[in-house]
């Protein structure tokens, strides 16, 4: 996924639902790896709420707190139905994973058929390369190489990242690959692209490749998936009208009170 969160902004609920559906389990065990952003408690809490209310059995591995919260890494990860990798620094993510052997465990999980999902750095890490802002400015960085090619995320919400990606593909410093918008994603079965998803209007995915020394973008057909509840910022018209009516009545009451006392205007 090019960008995703565990809240009610447009498209995020639909992607959570799709992850649960793809697990093919009624109560999937899903583990969050929030390494790329430093294992923040707030993100873990939102993840647990989002998937807990969907009937999942959520857990997390906080590598930054293993001393206080020890866990058998391989046994826990290989017991999951879904492993979700959140965003942050791609460079830091892979360095910390290698130090703990997580990269080898994830390859084993992938080969065993466990569903692996991720957004931003957690999406690019599976490819040969991605466009990271780990050092501030967008730059090419290596991934785990489970999947051939490259990926760039936040494709139109962070246009400077897209520019660097197109230049890198054109120059051959990054292999051909995919550009992914926020709330859009790709599904791979093994190493084969199986489907694309768009969870909000305007979100898409593109093949990016070099032709005659120039980078070309080709849209990929996506399945539209939508939130079951109205996202934040997309309030139904009847609720908006009700609020306006209540606000008008409140204003009238305030006006009546203000006009009744001496010296008030």
PDB file of N, CA, C and O in Angstrom, residues 32-75:
ATOM      1  N   UNK A  32       1.690  -6.692  14.109  1.00  0.00           N
ATOM      2  CA  UNK A  32       2.255  -5.443  13.614  1.00  0.00           C
ATOM      3  C   UNK A  32       3.753  -5.396  13.883  1.00  0.00           C
ATOM      4  O   UNK A  32       4.209  -5.681  14.988  1.00  0.00           O
ATOM      5  N   UNK A  33       4.506  -4.993  12.869  1.00  0.00           N
ATOM      6  CA  UNK A  33       5.931  -4.686  13.019  1.00  0.00           C
ATOM      7  C   UNK A  33       6.089  -3.178  12.790  1.00  0.00           C
ATOM      8  O   UNK A  33       6.198  -2.711  11.655  1.00  0.00           O
ATOM      9  N   UNK A  34       6.087  -2.375  13.853  1.00  0.00           N
ATOM     10  CA  UNK A  34       6.168  -0.919  13.721  1.00  0.00           C
ATOM     11  C   UNK A  34       7.596  -0.387  13.800  1.00  0.00           C
ATOM     12  O   UNK A  34       7.832   0.752  14.209  1.00  0.00           O
ATOM     13  N   UNK A  35       8.560  -1.208  13.404  1.00  0.00           N
ATOM     14  CA  UNK A  35       9.985  -0.888  13.559  1.00  0.00           C
ATOM     15  C   UNK A  35      10.366   0.410  12.872  1.00  0.00           C
ATOM     16  O   UNK A  35      11.160   1.199  13.404  1.00  0.00           O
ATOM     17  N   UNK A  36       9.845   0.650  11.671  1.00  0.00           N
ATOM     18  CA  UNK A  36      10.294   1.776  10.849  1.00  0.00           C
ATOM     19  C   UNK A  36      10.042   3.123  11.497  1.00  0.00           C
ATOM     20  O   UNK A  36      10.726   4.105  11.196  1.00  0.00           O
ATOM     21  N   UNK A  37       9.056   3.190  12.395  1.00  0.00           N
ATOM     22  CA  UNK A  37       8.759   4.458  13.070  1.00  0.00           C
ATOM     23  C   UNK A  37       9.112   4.417  14.550  1.00  0.00           C
ATOM     24  O   UNK A  37       8.677   5.263  15.337  1.00  0.00           O
ATOM     25  N   UNK A  38       9.888   3.418  14.966  1.00  0.00           N
ATOM     26  CA  UNK A  38      10.384   3.372  16.337  1.00  0.00           C
ATOM     27  C   UNK A  38       9.431   2.756  17.344  1.00  0.00           C
ATOM     28  O   UNK A  38       9.525   3.039  18.540  1.00  0.00           O
ATOM     29  N   UNK A  39       8.503   1.932  16.891  1.00  0.00           N
ATOM     30  CA  UNK A  39       7.569   1.207  17.776  1.00  0.00           C
ATOM     31  C   UNK A  39       6.726   2.136  18.641  1.00  0.00           C
ATOM     32  O   UNK A  39       6.626   1.958  19.863  1.00  0.00           O
ATOM     33  N   UNK A  40       6.073   3.153  18.058  1.00  0.00           N
ATOM     34  CA  UNK A  40       5.307   4.105  18.889  1.00  0.00           C
ATOM     35  C   UNK A  40       4.066   3.468  19.511  1.00  0.00           C
ATOM     36  O   UNK A  40       3.317   2.746  18.849  1.00  0.00           O
ATOM     37  N   UNK A  41       3.837   3.740  20.783  1.00  0.00           N
ATOM     38  CA  UNK A  41       2.686   3.179  21.496  1.00  0.00           C
ATOM     39  C   UNK A  41       1.374   3.604  20.844  1.00  0.00           C
ATOM     40  O   UNK A  41       0.424   2.816  20.768  1.00  0.00           O
ATOM     41  N   UNK A  42       1.292   4.867  20.408  1.00  0.00           N
ATOM     42  CA  UNK A  42       0.042   5.388  19.849  1.00  0.00           C
ATOM     43  C   UNK A  42      -0.341   4.622  18.585  1.00  0.00           C
ATOM     44  O   UNK A  42      -1.507   4.271  18.385  1.00  0.00           O
ATOM     45  N   UNK A  43       0.618   4.349  17.727  1.00  0.00           N
ATOM     46  CA  UNK A  43       0.336   3.589  16.506  1.00  0.00           C
ATOM     47  C   UNK A  43      -0.101   2.166  16.832  1.00  0.00           C
ATOM     48  O   UNK A  43      -1.046   1.630  16.232  1.00  0.00           O
ATOM     49  N   UNK A  44       0.557   1.563  17.788  1.00  0.00           N
ATOM     50  CA  UNK A  44       0.194   0.202  18.198  1.00  0.00           C
ATOM     51  C   UNK A  44      -1.231   0.168  18.723  1.00  0.00           C
ATOM     52  O   UNK A  44      -2.003  -0.748  18.405  1.00  0.00           O
ATOM     53  N   UNK A  45      -1.604   1.175  19.510  1.00  0.00           N
ATOM     54  CA  UNK A  45      -2.965   1.243  20.037  1.00  0.00           C
ATOM     55  C   UNK A  45      -4.002   1.349  18.940  1.00  0.00           C
ATOM     56  O   UNK A  45      -5.050   0.682  18.985  1.00  0.00           O
ATOM     57  N   UNK A  46      -3.741   2.190  17.930  1.00  0.00           N
ATOM     58  CA  UNK A  46      -4.683   2.338  16.816  1.00  0.00           C
ATOM     59  C   UNK A  46      -4.780   1.057  16.001  1.00  0.00           C
ATOM     60  O   UNK A  46      -5.854   0.673  15.533  1.00  0.00           O
ATOM     61  N   UNK A  47      -3.650   0.393  15.807  1.00  0.00           N
ATOM     62  CA  UNK A  47      -3.648  -0.898  15.095  1.00  0.00           C
ATOM     63  C   UNK A  47      -4.496  -1.923  15.839  1.00  0.00           C
ATOM     64  O   UNK A  47      -5.318  -2.624  15.239  1.00  0.00           O
ATOM     65  N   UNK A  48      -4.295  -2.011  17.150  1.00  0.00           N
ATOM     66  CA  UNK A  48      -5.058  -2.989  17.933  1.00  0.00           C
ATOM     67  C   UNK A  48      -6.560  -2.705  17.890  1.00  0.00           C
ATOM     68  O   UNK A  48      -7.368  -3.631  17.783  1.00  0.00           O
ATOM     69  N   UNK A  49      -6.937  -1.425  17.956  1.00  0.00           N
ATOM     70  CA  UNK A  49      -8.366  -1.092  17.875  1.00  0.00           C
ATOM     71  C   UNK A  49      -8.933  -1.434  16.501  1.00  0.00           C
ATOM     72  O   UNK A  49     -10.014  -2.023  16.395  1.00  0.00           O
ATOM     73  N   UNK A  50      -8.206  -1.058  15.442  1.00  0.00           N
ATOM     74  CA  UNK A  50      -8.710  -1.256  14.083  1.00  0.00           C
ATOM     75  C   UNK A  50      -8.950  -2.726  13.772  1.00  0.00           C
ATOM     76  O   UNK A  50      -9.988  -3.095  13.209  1.00  0.00           O
ATOM     77  N   UNK A  51      -8.014  -3.586  14.139  1.00  0.00           N
ATOM     78  CA  UNK A  51      -8.160  -5.003  13.793  1.00  0.00           C
ATOM     79  C   UNK A  51      -8.870  -5.801  14.879  1.00  0.00           C
ATOM     80  O   UNK A  51      -9.500  -6.816  14.583  1.00  0.00           O
ATOM     81  N   UNK A  52      -8.801  -5.317  16.125  1.00  0.00           N
ATOM     82  CA  UNK A  52      -9.554  -5.980  17.181  1.00  0.00           C
ATOM     83  C   UNK A  52     -11.046  -5.903  16.930  1.00  0.00           C
ATOM     84  O   UNK A  52     -11.787  -6.878  17.129  1.00  0.00           O
ATOM     85  N   UNK A  53     -11.524  -4.745  16.452  1.00  0.00           N
ATOM     86  CA  UNK A  53     -12.947  -4.591  16.195  1.00  0.00           C
ATOM     87  C   UNK A  53     -13.384  -5.342  14.938  1.00  0.00           C
ATOM     88  O   UNK A  53     -14.582  -5.455  14.674  1.00  0.00           O
ATOM     89  N   UNK A  54     -12.447  -5.873  14.195  1.00  0.00           N
ATOM     90  CA  UNK A  54     -12.761  -6.699  13.022  1.00  0.00           C
ATOM     91  C   UNK A  54     -12.671  -8.196  13.339  1.00  0.00           C
ATOM     92  O   UNK A  54     -12.648  -9.026  12.432  1.00  0.00           O
ATOM     93  N   UNK A  55     -12.616  -8.528  14.604  1.00  0.00           N
ATOM     94  CA  UNK A  55     -12.602  -9.922  15.011  1.00  0.00           C
ATOM     95  C   UNK A  55     -11.245 -10.593  14.917  1.00  0.00           C
ATOM     96  O   UNK A  55     -11.158 -11.820  15.019  1.00  0.00           O
ATOM     97  N   UNK A  56     -10.184  -9.811  14.745  1.00  0.00           N
ATOM     98  CA  UNK A  56      -8.838 -10.376  14.642  1.00  0.00           C
ATOM     99  C   UNK A  56      -8.227 -10.579  16.027  1.00  0.00           C
ATOM    100  O   UNK A  56      -8.735 -10.092  17.033  1.00  0.00           O
ATOM    101  N   UNK A  57      -7.116 -11.284  16.047  1.00  0.00           N
ATOM    102  CA  UNK A  57      -6.308 -11.446  17.252  1.00  0.00           C
ATOM    103  C   UNK A  57      -5.024 -10.649  17.034  1.00  0.00           C
ATOM    104  O   UNK A  57      -4.045 -11.173  16.500  1.00  0.00           O
ATOM    105  N   UNK A  58      -5.009  -9.347  17.384  1.00  0.00           N
ATOM    106  CA  UNK A  58      -3.859  -8.500  17.080  1.00  0.00           C
ATOM    107  C   UNK A  58      -2.735  -8.617  18.101  1.00  0.00           C
ATOM    108  O   UNK A  58      -2.971  -8.846  19.291  1.00  0.00           O
ATOM    109  N   UNK A  59      -1.515  -8.461  17.626  1.00  0.00           N
ATOM    110  CA  UNK A  59      -0.341  -8.428  18.491  1.00  0.00           C
ATOM    111  C   UNK A  59       0.704  -7.554  17.814  1.00  0.00           C
ATOM    112  O   UNK A  59       0.514  -7.091  16.688  1.00  0.00           O
ATOM    113  N   UNK A  60       1.806  -7.313  18.499  1.00  0.00           N
ATOM    114  CA  UNK A  60       2.881  -6.528  17.908  1.00  0.00           C
ATOM    115  C   UNK A  60       4.220  -7.034  18.418  1.00  0.00           C
ATOM    116  O   UNK A  60       4.304  -7.665  19.475  1.00  0.00           O
ATOM    117  N   UNK A  61       5.253  -6.766  17.645  1.00  0.00           N
ATOM    118  CA  UNK A  61       6.626  -7.008  18.091  1.00  0.00           C
ATOM    119  C   UNK A  61       7.334  -5.668  18.098  1.00  0.00           C
ATOM    120  O   UNK A  61       7.521  -5.045  17.044  1.00  0.00           O
ATOM    121  N   UNK A  62       7.690  -5.193  19.285  1.00  0.00           N
ATOM    122  CA  UNK A  62       8.376  -3.914  19.466  1.00  0.00           C
ATOM    123  C   UNK A  62       9.858  -4.200  19.686  1.00  0.00           C
ATOM    124  O   UNK A  62      10.291  -4.465  20.820  1.00  0.00           O
ATOM    125  N   UNK A  63      10.642  -4.168  18.628  1.00  0.00           N
ATOM    126  CA  UNK A  63      12.063  -4.505  18.736  1.00  0.00           C
ATOM    127  C   UNK A  63      12.821  -3.533  19.627  1.00  0.00           C
ATOM    128  O   UNK A  63      13.831  -3.903  20.231  1.00  0.00           O
ATOM    129  N   UNK A  64      12.352  -2.283  19.724  1.00  0.00           N
ATOM    130  CA  UNK A  64      13.026  -1.292  20.567  1.00  0.00           C
ATOM    131  C   UNK A  64      12.793  -1.560  22.053  1.00  0.00           C
ATOM    132  O   UNK A  64      13.458  -0.960  22.895  1.00  0.00           O
ATOM    133  N   UNK A  65      11.849  -2.460  22.369  1.00  0.00           N
ATOM    134  CA  UNK A  65      11.549  -2.719  23.780  1.00  0.00           C
ATOM    135  C   UNK A  65      11.683  -4.201  24.129  1.00  0.00           C
ATOM    136  O   UNK A  65      11.060  -4.678  25.083  1.00  0.00           O
ATOM    137  N   UNK A  66      12.504  -4.921  23.378  1.00  0.00           N
ATOM    138  CA  UNK A  66      12.652  -6.351  23.634  1.00  0.00           C
ATOM    139  C   UNK A  66      13.198  -6.639  25.031  1.00  0.00           C
ATOM    140  O   UNK A  66      12.866  -7.665  25.634  1.00  0.00           O
ATOM    141  N   UNK A  67      14.026  -5.749  25.558  1.00  0.00           N
ATOM    142  CA  UNK A  67      14.568  -5.968  26.900  1.00  0.00           C
ATOM    143  C   UNK A  67      13.488  -6.010  27.955  1.00  0.00           C
ATOM    144  O   UNK A  67      13.545  -6.811  28.894  1.00  0.00           O
ATOM    145  N   UNK A  68      12.469  -5.150  27.788  1.00  0.00           N
ATOM    146  CA  UNK A  68      11.369  -5.095  28.752  1.00  0.00           C
ATOM    147  C   UNK A  68      10.203  -5.996  28.356  1.00  0.00           C
ATOM    148  O   UNK A  68       9.420  -6.412  29.205  1.00  0.00           O
ATOM    149  N   UNK A  69      10.090  -6.275  27.047  1.00  0.00           N
ATOM    150  CA  UNK A  69       8.979  -7.074  26.533  1.00  0.00           C
ATOM    151  C   UNK A  69       9.531  -8.198  25.659  1.00  0.00           C
ATOM    152  O   UNK A  69       9.349  -8.206  24.438  1.00  0.00           O
ATOM    153  N   UNK A  70      10.226  -9.178  26.232  1.00  0.00           N
ATOM    154  CA  UNK A  70      10.843 -10.237  25.425  1.00  0.00           C
ATOM    155  C   UNK A  70       9.794 -11.097  24.735  1.00  0.00           C
ATOM    156  O   UNK A  70       8.707 -11.325  25.258  1.00  0.00           O
ATOM    157  N   UNK A  71      10.153 -11.585  23.546  1.00  0.00           N
ATOM    158  CA  UNK A  71       9.263 -12.448  22.787  1.00  0.00           C
ATOM    159  C   UNK A  71      10.115 -13.315  21.867  1.00  0.00           C
ATOM    160  O   UNK A  71      11.183 -12.886  21.405  1.00  0.00           O
ATOM    161  N   UNK A  72       9.681 -14.543  21.636  1.00  0.00           N
ATOM    162  CA  UNK A  72      10.399 -15.445  20.725  1.00  0.00           C
ATOM    163  C   UNK A  72      10.003 -15.049  19.302  1.00  0.00           C
ATOM    164  O   UNK A  72       8.900 -15.353  18.839  1.00  0.00           O
ATOM    165  N   UNK A  73      10.899 -14.360  18.611  1.00  0.00           N
ATOM    166  CA  UNK A  73      10.552 -13.697  17.368  1.00  0.00           C
ATOM    167  C   UNK A  73      10.064 -14.669  16.291  1.00  0.00           C
ATOM    168  O   UNK A  73       8.991 -14.485  15.705  1.00  0.00           O
ATOM    169  N   UNK A  74      10.845 -15.704  16.030  1.00  0.00           N
ATOM    170  CA  UNK A  74      10.503 -16.621  14.936  1.00  0.00           C
ATOM    171  C   UNK A  74       9.205 -17.350  15.227  1.00  0.00           C
ATOM    172  O   UNK A  74       8.315 -17.443  14.356  1.00  0.00           O
ATOM    173  N   UNK A  75       9.060 -17.875  16.428  1.00  0.00           N
ATOM    174  CA  UNK A  75       7.858 -18.630  16.767  1.00  0.00           C
ATOM    175  C   UNK A  75       6.615 -17.756  16.655  1.00  0.00           C
ATOM    176  O   UNK A  75       5.577 -18.193  16.139  1.00  0.00           O
TER     177      UNK A  75
END
